[in-house]
Amino acid sequence: MSVCAKKLDKDDLESSPTPTTNSMSKNGDNGDIVVNTRAECSVCKRLYRDPKILPCLHTFCADCVRQLEPFSVLSRVNNSKAAPSEREPRSSAVTVLCPECDSEVDIPLSGVDGLTTDHLALDEVFFQTLMTENNVLCDLCSDGDAEKRCEVCCVNLCEFCCQAHRRQKRTSSHTVQCLESLKTQGRLSRPVLCSLHPGQELRLFCESCDLPICLECAATYHRDHRCRSTRDVIARHGDRIREMVTGRLRPRLVRLEESLRKVDQSQDALQARVDAVADEVRSFARGYACAVESHCLSLLRRLEELRVQRRNQLHLQGAQLQQALTDARGGVEFAERLLTRGSDAEILSAKGVTLRRLTALVESGYDPNLATVAPDDGSSICFLPQEGAGELGGYPVVGVIHFKSLELSRCTIEGEGLQQGREGQRGEFNLVCRDSAGEPMGRGGEAVLVSMVHKEKKDCRVEATVVDNGDGSYAVSFTPVEPGLYSVWVCIKAQHVKGSPFVLNVKRKVRRHRGTFHCCSFCSSGGSKEARCGCPGSMPGGFQGCGHGHKGHPGKPHWSCCGSVEEASECLPQSVITAVGGTVTTAGGRGSSSPRGHLRTVEI
């Protein structure tokens, strides 16, 4: 191995001097100091050392991740039937909290080293180091000042070592650039090297293992695998990330930001309304003596309690939206930066963790419905100056704060529509909104959302129609098209009412008989030879139906359409008759005979 190749060893890279938190660079002619935050770990406040990407797409130093307190530890034991000496040792799955977003992230069983390396962060560290150190020593001789940099070996060279570098056969084709020109580019790009073969760049992608590899890996560990150049596969894999960002998460960011804006507007409107009512209360109380003034203060205290109560509700809703926005924005920003600034190998290297995080955000992230986050102007709070408030200090006082706040735990569902349903039949139920005292709100205008999804067929949804009756009740109607269990969400302003989600059991549609419940086709048709029956009975003499005492007759009254002997039953489908009796019988028709006793009936 050459001296240049030795310099590419990972341990040498991690042990190189790293500037502290005050790593800065000059920007512009006035000499302003600028800190490159993308090269700095938010935990240790120093430039990244062996940066690792957590599943939530936040990057920290490997040592910083190791120092995080475990949130939970799940022990796993190999229960194979192999001999005890051949079993793998006990392993533990460790879960930690991300210092940036407080998300629970799992550390691989192989430890922190099993996390994906953030090569973009390493690029920022190299560039930051180049900008802050005016005199960079040669990485080969450590005597002279470096003037050049080999883009392949990632080493800084003085003029003498640069000439020697170009004379060597192995490094003669390497690209060497001037350090001063690299500073003007704004970013220092470096190749991604193989961890198994130091000095070998990841130029290939093994589609069988879904990993970027080097030439030596392709010739040894991936000899029989399908390996292609990173340039040939980057478009397909990059488009997956790009489509998920632009097609799914970008629109969600817009909805989250709009929802958060509405919550902020609600808080401002609530405060404005409270201030207006407070002024009204003070104006009314100035005309009274000490007792009325005391009553005024009690009214203000009540108003403050209502404001705090409603503010806390809005704060909780805003916190949920803010967390969802932070998660989505973090994933989008990382993915976009990876796509716009990362090389092919860098994108492929971080593809796995990126797609897992983006998929988790798309499938399980909170995606609000803008219709359920309607602005609240606090109109439910009002002052009634003529309402009697009893006596205070022996003086009659008037004026009360009137407030009807929607209480989700008090809202009720009326009707049998959520208890059972029938395929193809219209179902109905009523939602009655109530306040904290259990009284009807008496007014409409709430953002009611009803969602009905089949529990087994996730793509089977039932469209529900919600009608505001204007008195605090809402009529909900729906028509299920498939039988089975449905999960019914009943929400008001994105919050579930008591009991939601409900489980609705939709039974299949009743199959009605299309024939006649008779003793035999001979009697019911008046002796017609063309009359047919669904039972397996037959008659001689050219009769196509059944008759008393003849072969195959059930011996009791039955339906002519399917042969069922139960009058109060559903008509047996052709598939059941075929599977049990071995023939297909239709209403008014008859197939080959089979034991009638094998046919099953379904009670209504």
PDB file of C-alpha atoms in Angstrom, residues 23-178:
ATOM      1  CA  SER A  23     -14.429  27.048  14.095  1.00  0.00           C
ATOM      2  CA  MET A  24     -15.074  30.029  11.838  1.00  0.00           C
ATOM      3  CA  SER A  25     -14.297  31.326   8.386  1.00  0.00           C
ATOM      4  CA  LYS A  26     -14.053  34.779   6.910  1.00  0.00           C
ATOM      5  CA  ASN A  27     -16.734  35.835   4.476  1.00  0.00           C
ATOM      6  CA  GLY A  28     -16.572  38.893   2.317  1.00  0.00           C
ATOM      7  CA  ASP A  29     -14.169  41.826   2.150  1.00  0.00           C
ATOM      8  CA  ASN A  30     -15.038  43.158   5.612  1.00  0.00           C
ATOM      9  CA  GLY A  31     -13.670  40.006   7.303  1.00  0.00           C
ATOM     10  CA  ASP A  32     -16.952  38.961   8.996  1.00  0.00           C
ATOM     11  CA  ILE A  33     -16.709  35.661  10.857  1.00  0.00           C
ATOM     12  CA  VAL A  34     -19.196  32.973   9.799  1.00  0.00           C
ATOM     13  CA  VAL A  35     -19.707  29.607  11.495  1.00  0.00           C
ATOM     14  CA  ASN A  36     -20.645  26.697   9.220  1.00  0.00           C
ATOM     15  CA  THR A  37     -23.341  25.025  11.312  1.00  0.00           C
ATOM     16  CA  ARG A  38     -23.625  22.106   8.883  1.00  0.00           C
ATOM     17  CA  ALA A  39     -20.114  21.016   9.871  1.00  0.00           C
ATOM     18  CA  GLU A  40     -20.794  21.298  13.596  1.00  0.00           C
ATOM     19  CA  CYS A  41     -22.310  18.675  15.886  1.00  0.00           C
ATOM     20  CA  SER A  42     -25.187  20.146  17.898  1.00  0.00           C
ATOM     21  CA  VAL A  43     -24.285  17.998  20.939  1.00  0.00           C
ATOM     22  CA  CYS A  44     -20.543  18.581  21.427  1.00  0.00           C
ATOM     23  CA  LYS A  45     -20.513  21.942  19.563  1.00  0.00           C
ATOM     24  CA  ARG A  46     -17.431  20.875  17.609  1.00  0.00           C
ATOM     25  CA  LEU A  47     -16.786  19.851  14.036  1.00  0.00           C
ATOM     26  CA  TYR A  48     -18.117  16.411  13.241  1.00  0.00           C
ATOM     27  CA  ARG A  49     -15.956  13.423  14.073  1.00  0.00           C
ATOM     28  CA  ASP A  50     -17.137  10.249  12.356  1.00  0.00           C
ATOM     29  CA  PRO A  51     -20.657  11.666  11.761  1.00  0.00           C
ATOM     30  CA  LYS A  52     -23.512   9.130  11.858  1.00  0.00           C
ATOM     31  CA  ILE A  53     -27.075   9.510  10.561  1.00  0.00           C
ATOM     32  CA  LEU A  54     -29.841   8.467  12.973  1.00  0.00           C
ATOM     33  CA  PRO A  55     -33.056   6.953  11.538  1.00  0.00           C
ATOM     34  CA  CYS A  56     -34.728  10.377  12.027  1.00  0.00           C
ATOM     35  CA  LEU A  57     -32.131  11.860   9.565  1.00  0.00           C
ATOM     36  CA  HIS A  58     -30.308  13.953  12.179  1.00  0.00           C
ATOM     37  CA  THR A  59     -26.504  13.709  12.250  1.00  0.00           C
ATOM     38  CA  PHE A  60     -24.238  13.554  15.313  1.00  0.00           C
ATOM     39  CA  CYS A  61     -20.715  12.422  16.100  1.00  0.00           C
ATOM     40  CA  ALA A  62     -20.387   8.691  16.708  1.00  0.00           C
ATOM     41  CA  ASP A  63     -19.019   9.324  20.211  1.00  0.00           C
ATOM     42  CA  CYS A  64     -21.911  11.682  20.972  1.00  0.00           C
ATOM     43  CA  VAL A  65     -24.409   8.981  19.990  1.00  0.00           C
ATOM     44  CA  ARG A  66     -22.623   6.454  22.192  1.00  0.00           C
ATOM     45  CA  GLN A  67     -22.938   8.810  25.169  1.00  0.00           C
ATOM     46  CA  LEU A  68     -26.733   9.138  24.836  1.00  0.00           C
ATOM     47  CA  GLU A  69     -28.717   7.584  27.664  1.00  0.00           C
ATOM     48  CA  PRO A  70     -30.655   4.496  26.464  1.00  0.00           C
ATOM     49  CA  PHE A  71     -34.405   5.136  26.393  1.00  0.00           C
ATOM     50  CA  SER A  72     -35.162   1.408  26.413  1.00  0.00           C
ATOM     51  CA  VAL A  73     -33.203  -1.830  26.020  1.00  0.00           C
ATOM     52  CA  LEU A  74     -34.790  -4.980  24.586  1.00  0.00           C
ATOM     53  CA  SER A  75     -32.735  -8.137  25.092  1.00  0.00           C
ATOM     54  CA  ARG A  76     -32.797 -10.764  22.398  1.00  0.00           C
ATOM     55  CA  VAL A  77     -31.610 -14.359  22.878  1.00  0.00           C
ATOM     56  CA  ASN A  78     -30.782 -16.807  20.124  1.00  0.00           C
ATOM     57  CA  ASN A  79     -33.188 -19.728  20.719  1.00  0.00           C
ATOM     58  CA  SER A  80     -31.870 -21.947  17.948  1.00  0.00           C
ATOM     59  CA  LYS A  81     -31.460 -25.659  18.523  1.00  0.00           C
ATOM     60  CA  ALA A  82     -27.727 -25.533  17.986  1.00  0.00           C
ATOM     61  CA  ALA A  83     -25.300 -26.526  20.685  1.00  0.00           C
ATOM     62  CA  PRO A  84     -24.788 -23.920  23.441  1.00  0.00           C
ATOM     63  CA  SER A  85     -21.215 -23.376  22.326  1.00  0.00           C
ATOM     64  CA  GLU A  86     -22.389 -22.620  18.778  1.00  0.00           C
ATOM     65  CA  ARG A  87     -25.132 -20.170  19.678  1.00  0.00           C
ATOM     66  CA  GLU A  88     -24.654 -16.463  19.152  1.00  0.00           C
ATOM     67  CA  PRO A  89     -24.259 -14.379  22.316  1.00  0.00           C
ATOM     68  CA  ARG A  90     -27.150 -12.379  23.742  1.00  0.00           C
ATOM     69  CA  SER A  91     -27.765  -9.101  21.911  1.00  0.00           C
ATOM     70  CA  SER A  92     -29.694  -6.025  22.952  1.00  0.00           C
ATOM     71  CA  ALA A  93     -31.715  -3.615  20.805  1.00  0.00           C
ATOM     72  CA  VAL A  94     -31.096  -0.133  22.234  1.00  0.00           C
ATOM     73  CA  THR A  95     -33.495   2.778  21.723  1.00  0.00           C
ATOM     74  CA  VAL A  96     -32.344   6.359  22.352  1.00  0.00           C
ATOM     75  CA  LEU A  97     -33.939   9.798  22.104  1.00  0.00           C
ATOM     76  CA  CYS A  98     -32.665  12.036  19.317  1.00  0.00           C
ATOM     77  CA  PRO A  99     -31.171  15.210  20.883  1.00  0.00           C
ATOM     78  CA  GLU A 100     -32.593  17.248  18.016  1.00  0.00           C
ATOM     79  CA  CYS A 101     -36.254  16.117  17.688  1.00  0.00           C
ATOM     80  CA  ASP A 102     -36.774  13.843  20.736  1.00  0.00           C
ATOM     81  CA  SER A 103     -37.808  10.980  18.467  1.00  0.00           C
ATOM     82  CA  GLU A 104     -37.286   7.412  19.655  1.00  0.00           C
ATOM     83  CA  VAL A 105     -34.675   5.875  17.335  1.00  0.00           C
ATOM     84  CA  ASP A 106     -33.269   2.356  17.352  1.00  0.00           C
ATOM     85  CA  ILE A 107     -29.543   1.688  17.356  1.00  0.00           C
ATOM     86  CA  PRO A 108     -28.542  -1.330  15.197  1.00  0.00           C
ATOM     87  CA  LEU A 109     -27.499  -4.531  16.923  1.00  0.00           C
ATOM     88  CA  SER A 110     -23.993  -3.921  15.575  1.00  0.00           C
ATOM     89  CA  GLY A 111     -23.854  -0.695  17.586  1.00  0.00           C
ATOM     90  CA  VAL A 112     -23.233   2.904  16.555  1.00  0.00           C
ATOM     91  CA  ASP A 113     -20.782   1.741  13.874  1.00  0.00           C
ATOM     92  CA  GLY A 114     -23.736   0.143  12.098  1.00  0.00           C
ATOM     93  CA  LEU A 115     -25.352   3.551  11.479  1.00  0.00           C
ATOM     94  CA  THR A 116     -24.961   5.183   8.073  1.00  0.00           C
ATOM     95  CA  THR A 117     -22.036   7.600   7.765  1.00  0.00           C
ATOM     96  CA  ASP A 118     -22.996  11.156   6.753  1.00  0.00           C
ATOM     97  CA  HIS A 119     -20.536  11.835   3.928  1.00  0.00           C
ATOM     98  CA  LEU A 120     -22.085  15.252   3.277  1.00  0.00           C
ATOM     99  CA  ALA A 121     -21.145  16.275   6.808  1.00  0.00           C
ATOM    100  CA  LEU A 122     -17.580  15.062   6.221  1.00  0.00           C
ATOM    101  CA  ASP A 123     -17.416  17.264   3.125  1.00  0.00           C
ATOM    102  CA  GLU A 124     -18.469  20.252   5.224  1.00  0.00           C
ATOM    103  CA  VAL A 125     -15.829  19.420   7.866  1.00  0.00           C
ATOM    104  CA  PHE A 126     -13.057  19.226   5.284  1.00  0.00           C
ATOM    105  CA  PHE A 127     -14.100  22.504   3.722  1.00  0.00           C
ATOM    106  CA  GLN A 128     -14.431  24.203   7.125  1.00  0.00           C
ATOM    107  CA  THR A 129     -10.956  23.004   8.078  1.00  0.00           C
ATOM    108  CA  LEU A 130      -9.556  24.270   4.795  1.00  0.00           C
ATOM    109  CA  MET A 131     -11.143  27.697   5.320  1.00  0.00           C
ATOM    110  CA  THR A 132     -10.032  28.146   8.935  1.00  0.00           C
ATOM    111  CA  GLU A 133      -6.428  26.957   8.658  1.00  0.00           C
ATOM    112  CA  ASN A 134      -4.371  29.492   6.700  1.00  0.00           C
ATOM    113  CA  ASN A 135      -1.242  27.304   6.668  1.00  0.00           C
ATOM    114  CA  VAL A 136      -2.051  23.643   5.973  1.00  0.00           C
ATOM    115  CA  LEU A 137       0.855  21.213   6.322  1.00  0.00           C
ATOM    116  CA  CYS A 138       1.562  18.557   3.744  1.00  0.00           C
ATOM    117  CA  ASP A 139      -0.060  15.269   4.746  1.00  0.00           C
ATOM    118  CA  LEU A 140       2.882  13.237   3.349  1.00  0.00           C
ATOM    119  CA  CYS A 141       6.043  14.933   4.520  1.00  0.00           C
ATOM    120  CA  SER A 142       4.561  17.178   7.278  1.00  0.00           C
ATOM    121  CA  ASP A 143       7.357  19.705   6.541  1.00  0.00           C
ATOM    122  CA  GLY A 144       6.204  22.096   3.863  1.00  0.00           C
ATOM    123  CA  ASP A 145       2.986  24.047   3.437  1.00  0.00           C
ATOM    124  CA  ALA A 146       0.395  22.277   1.319  1.00  0.00           C
ATOM    125  CA  GLU A 147      -0.530  23.984  -1.960  1.00  0.00           C
ATOM    126  CA  LYS A 148      -2.383  21.176  -3.755  1.00  0.00           C
ATOM    127  CA  ARG A 149      -4.951  18.554  -2.873  1.00  0.00           C
ATOM    128  CA  CYS A 150      -5.495  15.124  -4.447  1.00  0.00           C
ATOM    129  CA  GLU A 151      -9.240  14.683  -4.984  1.00  0.00           C
ATOM    130  CA  VAL A 152      -8.946  10.879  -5.085  1.00  0.00           C
ATOM    131  CA  CYS A 153      -6.649  10.293  -2.109  1.00  0.00           C
ATOM    132  CA  CYS A 154      -8.065  13.276  -0.154  1.00  0.00           C
ATOM    133  CA  VAL A 155      -4.595  14.376   0.983  1.00  0.00           C
ATOM    134  CA  ASN A 156      -2.985  17.834   1.016  1.00  0.00           C
ATOM    135  CA  LEU A 157       0.336  17.993  -0.837  1.00  0.00           C
ATOM    136  CA  CYS A 158       3.249  20.386  -0.973  1.00  0.00           C
ATOM    137  CA  GLU A 159       4.848  21.125  -4.335  1.00  0.00           C
ATOM    138  CA  PHE A 160       7.566  18.475  -3.938  1.00  0.00           C
ATOM    139  CA  CYS A 161       5.175  15.721  -2.819  1.00  0.00           C
ATOM    140  CA  CYS A 162       2.743  16.722  -5.561  1.00  0.00           C
ATOM    141  CA  GLN A 163       5.366  16.033  -8.219  1.00  0.00           C
ATOM    142  CA  ALA A 164       6.217  12.706  -6.580  1.00  0.00           C
ATOM    143  CA  HIS A 165       2.524  11.905  -6.415  1.00  0.00           C
ATOM    144  CA  ARG A 166       2.141  12.395 -10.150  1.00  0.00           C
ATOM    145  CA  ARG A 167       5.211  10.296 -10.945  1.00  0.00           C
ATOM    146  CA  GLN A 168       3.849   7.203  -9.205  1.00  0.00           C
ATOM    147  CA  LYS A 169       2.105   4.842 -11.571  1.00  0.00           C
ATOM    148  CA  ARG A 170      -0.807   4.198  -9.243  1.00  0.00           C
ATOM    149  CA  THR A 171      -1.569   7.878  -8.588  1.00  0.00           C
ATOM    150  CA  SER A 172      -0.475   9.452 -11.866  1.00  0.00           C
ATOM    151  CA  SER A 173      -4.089   9.688 -13.112  1.00  0.00           C
ATOM    152  CA  HIS A 174      -5.445  11.295  -9.923  1.00  0.00           C
ATOM    153  CA  THR A 175      -7.021  14.746 -10.088  1.00  0.00           C
ATOM    154  CA  VAL A 176      -4.954  17.354  -8.204  1.00  0.00           C
ATOM    155  CA  GLN A 177      -6.395  20.835  -7.540  1.00  0.00           C
ATOM    156  CA  CYS A 178      -5.068  23.999  -6.015  1.00  0.00           C
TER     157      CYS A 178
END
